[in-house]
Short mmCIF file of C-alpha atoms in Angstrom, two decimals:
data_model
loop_
_atom_site.label_atom_id
_atom_site.label_comp_id
_atom_site.label_asym_id
_atom_site.label_seq_id
_atom_site.Cartn_x
_atom_site.Cartn_y
_atom_site.Cartn_z
CA MET A 1 7.85 -1.70 -23.14
CA ASN A 2 8.64 -0.20 -19.78
CA ARG A 3 6.03 -0.04 -17.11
CA TRP A 4 5.91 1.82 -13.70
CA PHE A 5 5.11 0.67 -10.27
CA PHE A 6 4.69 3.76 -8.07
CA LEU A 7 5.68 3.75 -4.49
CA LEU A 8 3.64 5.35 -1.86
CA ALA A 9 6.77 7.27 -0.61
CA PHE A 10 10.60 6.66 -0.25
CA LEU A 11 13.22 8.81 -1.79
CA PRO A 12 12.84 11.51 -4.43
CA CYS A 13 13.11 10.46 -8.01
CA ALA A 14 14.06 12.63 -10.94
CA TRP A 15 12.54 10.42 -13.71
CA VAL A 16 8.79 9.52 -13.62
CA PHE A 17 7.58 9.52 -17.30
CA GLY A 18 9.21 10.15 -20.67
CA GLN A 19 8.18 13.34 -22.44
CA ASN A 20 5.74 13.09 -25.36
CA GLU A 21 6.49 16.07 -27.69
CA SER A 22 3.16 16.00 -29.67
CA THR A 23 0.02 15.81 -27.56
CA GLN A 24 -1.05 15.00 -24.14
CA GLN A 25 -1.65 11.31 -23.38
CA THR A 26 -3.73 9.82 -20.62
CA VAL A 27 -2.46 6.72 -18.76
CA GLN A 28 -4.51 4.57 -16.54
CA VAL A 29 -2.92 3.80 -13.10
CA ILE A 30 -4.15 0.74 -11.54
CA ALA A 31 -4.86 1.29 -7.69
CA PHE A 32 -6.64 -0.39 -4.76
CA ASP A 33 -8.39 1.36 -2.15
CA TYR A 34 -6.03 2.12 0.75
CA PRO A 35 -7.02 5.52 2.38
CA PRO A 36 -5.93 8.15 2.72
CA TYR A 37 -3.25 7.55 0.22
CA LEU A 38 -5.31 5.59 -2.46
CA GLN A 39 -9.09 6.49 -2.04
CA ALA A 40 -11.50 5.75 -4.60
CA ALA A 41 -14.11 7.84 -2.88
CA ALA A 42 -12.06 11.02 -3.04
CA ASP A 43 -12.25 13.22 -6.28
CA ASP A 44 -8.44 13.40 -6.58
CA GLY A 45 -7.93 9.69 -5.88
CA GLY A 46 -6.04 10.30 -2.61
CA LEU A 47 -2.65 11.63 -1.44
CA SER A 48 -0.55 9.29 -3.64
CA PHE A 49 -2.47 10.44 -6.85
CA GLN A 50 -1.88 13.97 -5.64
CA ALA A 51 1.91 13.24 -5.47
CA LEU A 52 1.88 11.57 -8.86
CA ARG A 53 0.01 14.47 -10.51
CA ALA A 54 2.68 16.96 -8.81
CA ALA A 55 5.40 14.86 -10.15
CA LEU A 56 3.93 15.09 -13.70
CA LEU A 57 3.33 18.76 -13.91
CA GLY A 58 5.05 20.22 -16.94
CA SER A 59 4.89 16.80 -18.73
CA ASP A 60 2.49 15.68 -21.46
CA TRP A 61 1.05 12.87 -19.43
CA LEU A 62 -2.52 12.88 -17.64
CA VAL A 63 -3.39 10.50 -15.06
CA GLU A 64 -6.66 8.50 -14.79
CA PRO A 65 -7.12 6.34 -11.60
CA LEU A 66 -8.37 2.80 -12.16
CA PHE A 67 -9.46 1.41 -8.81
CA LEU A 68 -10.00 -2.21 -8.91
CA PRO A 69 -10.69 -4.81 -6.13
CA SER A 70 -7.42 -6.41 -5.07
CA ALA A 71 -7.96 -9.77 -6.66
CA ARG A 72 -9.10 -8.32 -10.02
CA ALA A 73 -5.94 -5.87 -9.94
CA SER A 74 -3.73 -8.87 -9.18
CA HIS A 75 -5.17 -10.97 -12.06
CA LEU A 76 -4.71 -7.99 -14.42
CA LEU A 77 -1.14 -7.30 -13.40
CA ALA A 78 -0.22 -11.00 -13.84
CA ASN A 79 -2.13 -11.74 -17.04
CA ASP A 80 -2.29 -8.44 -19.12
CA GLU A 81 0.82 -7.34 -20.68
CA HIS A 82 -0.74 -4.00 -21.76
CA TRP A 83 -0.95 -2.17 -18.33
CA LEU A 84 1.45 0.77 -17.97
CA ALA A 85 1.27 2.03 -14.50
CA SER A 86 0.21 0.84 -11.14
CA PHE A 87 0.33 1.59 -7.37
CA MET A 88 -0.17 -2.15 -6.64
CA PRO A 89 3.17 -4.18 -6.65
CA PRO A 90 3.43 -6.45 -9.75
CA PRO A 91 4.06 -10.13 -9.38
CA ALA A 92 7.57 -11.14 -8.48
CA GLY A 93 9.68 -11.60 -11.51
CA SER A 94 7.71 -9.18 -13.80
CA GLY A 95 9.98 -7.97 -16.33
CA ASP A 96 10.34 -4.38 -17.64
CA VAL A 97 8.82 -2.77 -14.59
CA ASP A 98 10.47 0.27 -13.16
CA ARG A 99 10.00 1.38 -9.43
CA VAL A 100 9.27 4.89 -9.21
CA PRO A 101 9.28 6.68 -5.70
CA LEU A 102 7.07 9.81 -5.79
CA ASN A 103 8.49 11.99 -3.01
CA ASN A 104 10.57 12.07 0.31
CA THR A 105 7.71 11.70 2.62
CA ARG A 106 8.22 8.67 4.61
CA VAL A 107 5.10 6.67 5.70
CA LYS A 108 5.04 4.81 8.80
CA SER A 109 4.41 1.07 8.31
CA GLY A 110 4.33 -1.18 11.37
CA LEU A 111 2.00 -3.28 13.50
CA PHE A 112 -1.13 -2.62 15.43
CA ARG A 113 -2.25 -4.52 18.50
CA ILE A 114 -4.65 -4.29 21.46
CA PRO A 115 -2.92 -2.59 24.32
CA GLY A 116 -1.57 -5.09 26.83
CA PRO A 117 0.78 -5.62 29.68
CA GLY A 118 4.49 -5.09 28.92
CA ALA A 119 6.12 -2.61 26.36
CA PHE A 120 5.25 -3.02 22.79
CA ILE A 121 8.78 -2.87 21.43
CA TRP A 122 10.30 -4.95 18.62
CA SER A 123 13.16 -4.54 16.21
CA GLU A 124 13.12 -7.91 14.30
CA LEU A 125 10.12 -9.91 13.13
CA SER A 126 11.64 -13.06 14.62
CA GLU A 127 10.94 -11.58 18.03
CA LEU A 128 7.29 -11.92 17.33
CA SER A 129 7.58 -15.57 16.34
CA GLY A 130 4.67 -17.86 17.37
CA HIS A 131 2.15 -14.88 16.96
CA SER A 132 -0.52 -14.26 14.30
CA VAL A 133 -0.44 -11.38 11.99
CA MET A 134 -2.99 -10.03 9.44
CA ILE A 135 -1.87 -8.47 6.16
CA THR A 136 -3.99 -7.45 3.09
CA ARG A 137 -4.03 -9.73 0.23
CA THR A 138 -2.47 -6.88 -1.72
CA ALA A 139 0.62 -7.03 0.42
CA THR A 140 1.06 -10.66 -0.16
CA MET A 141 1.98 -10.04 -3.81
CA GLY A 142 5.44 -8.68 -3.03
CA GLY A 143 6.73 -11.49 -0.96
CA LEU A 144 6.01 -10.04 2.42
CA ALA A 145 4.01 -13.05 3.46
CA ASP A 146 6.97 -15.17 2.92
CA GLN A 147 9.18 -12.93 5.10
CA LEU A 148 6.60 -13.02 7.86
CA LYS A 149 6.32 -16.87 7.66
CA ASP A 150 10.02 -17.37 7.60
CA ALA A 151 10.14 -15.23 10.88
CA GLY A 152 7.76 -17.71 12.44
CA LEU A 153 4.50 -15.82 12.32
CA LEU A 154 1.24 -17.15 11.40
CA VAL A 155 -0.04 -14.94 8.44
CA ILE A 156 -3.82 -14.30 8.00
CA PRO A 157 -4.85 -12.83 4.79
CA ILE A 158 -7.46 -10.08 4.92
CA ASN A 159 -9.41 -8.11 2.21
CA GLY A 160 -8.73 -4.75 4.03
CA ILE A 161 -7.57 -2.79 6.91
CA ASP A 162 -11.12 -2.31 8.22
CA GLN A 163 -11.77 -5.95 8.39
CA GLY A 164 -8.39 -6.36 10.16
CA LEU A 165 -9.23 -3.88 12.83
CA SER A 166 -12.55 -5.74 13.52
CA MET A 167 -10.80 -9.01 13.79
CA LEU A 168 -8.08 -7.51 15.98
CA LEU A 169 -10.53 -6.28 18.40
CA SER A 170 -12.29 -9.58 18.56
CA GLY A 171 -9.20 -11.31 19.47
CA ARG A 172 -8.90 -13.32 16.07
CA SER A 173 -5.26 -12.19 15.63
CA ASP A 174 -2.40 -10.75 17.56
CA TYR A 175 -1.30 -8.22 15.07
CA LEU A 176 -2.42 -6.05 12.07
CA LEU A 177 0.34 -4.92 9.74
CA SER A 178 -0.71 -1.57 8.10
CA LEU A 179 0.47 2.02 7.58
CA GLU A 180 -0.17 4.01 10.66
CA GLN A 181 -2.35 6.65 9.05
CA THR A 182 -4.34 4.22 7.27
CA GLY A 183 -5.07 2.05 10.46
CA TYR A 184 -6.13 5.17 12.37
CA TYR A 185 -8.15 6.49 9.32
CA PHE A 186 -10.32 3.13 9.53
CA ALA A 187 -10.49 3.25 13.16
CA ASP A 188 -12.06 6.68 13.00
CA GLN A 189 -14.36 5.51 10.23
CA GLN A 190 -15.62 2.65 12.45
CA GLY A 191 -15.79 4.72 15.70
CA ILE A 192 -12.88 2.75 17.37
CA ALA A 193 -11.26 4.97 19.99
CA ARG A 194 -7.54 5.20 19.27
CA GLU A 195 -6.55 4.45 22.78
CA LYS A 196 -7.93 0.95 22.10
CA LEU A 197 -5.21 0.44 19.60
CA GLN A 198 -1.30 0.42 20.11
CA PHE A 199 0.89 1.02 16.97
CA ARG A 200 4.70 0.35 16.88
CA ARG A 201 7.30 0.44 14.19
CA PRO A 202 10.42 -1.67 14.55
CA CYS A 203 12.89 0.09 16.73
#
């Protein structure tokens, strides 16, 4: 049984779902709240569900978002063999899982910090060795935490980007790993002036 892990972005993909020649079928897609891409409060589920539905136009598949807390979603992906599609990365070594990019829009992933002296420029994670970085518990599933630790960073798991911004402003960590649009989305929601944050991707 093939299952699908949908990427927020990357390169176009010609194949998403197989066609069903008889009747329309609804598939539940596991998701976690990560505005504006995955958004439980939005009627359409956010930008990524918009892209998924656009990719499925003309097919016999209908999409039903299944938003879960990250811990519950992780448990389901690891222990339930009957899930079919997810925006959350499955555990490493999961068999019969196809990675499906949805479009050619490149999201900007990088680090937020509090503005300070000196230029905020980096090209390799090892240049940040000895500092602390916050990542969501969801992001730890794909092996990202190990990459950061191998580069000499102290990894601090957080429940969400909103929590990470609060901790960043209070000086409890040096960096916050996030998509740029998501970080600024939560900053706006929390009334944090954007000039109080600095975002950089690797050069």
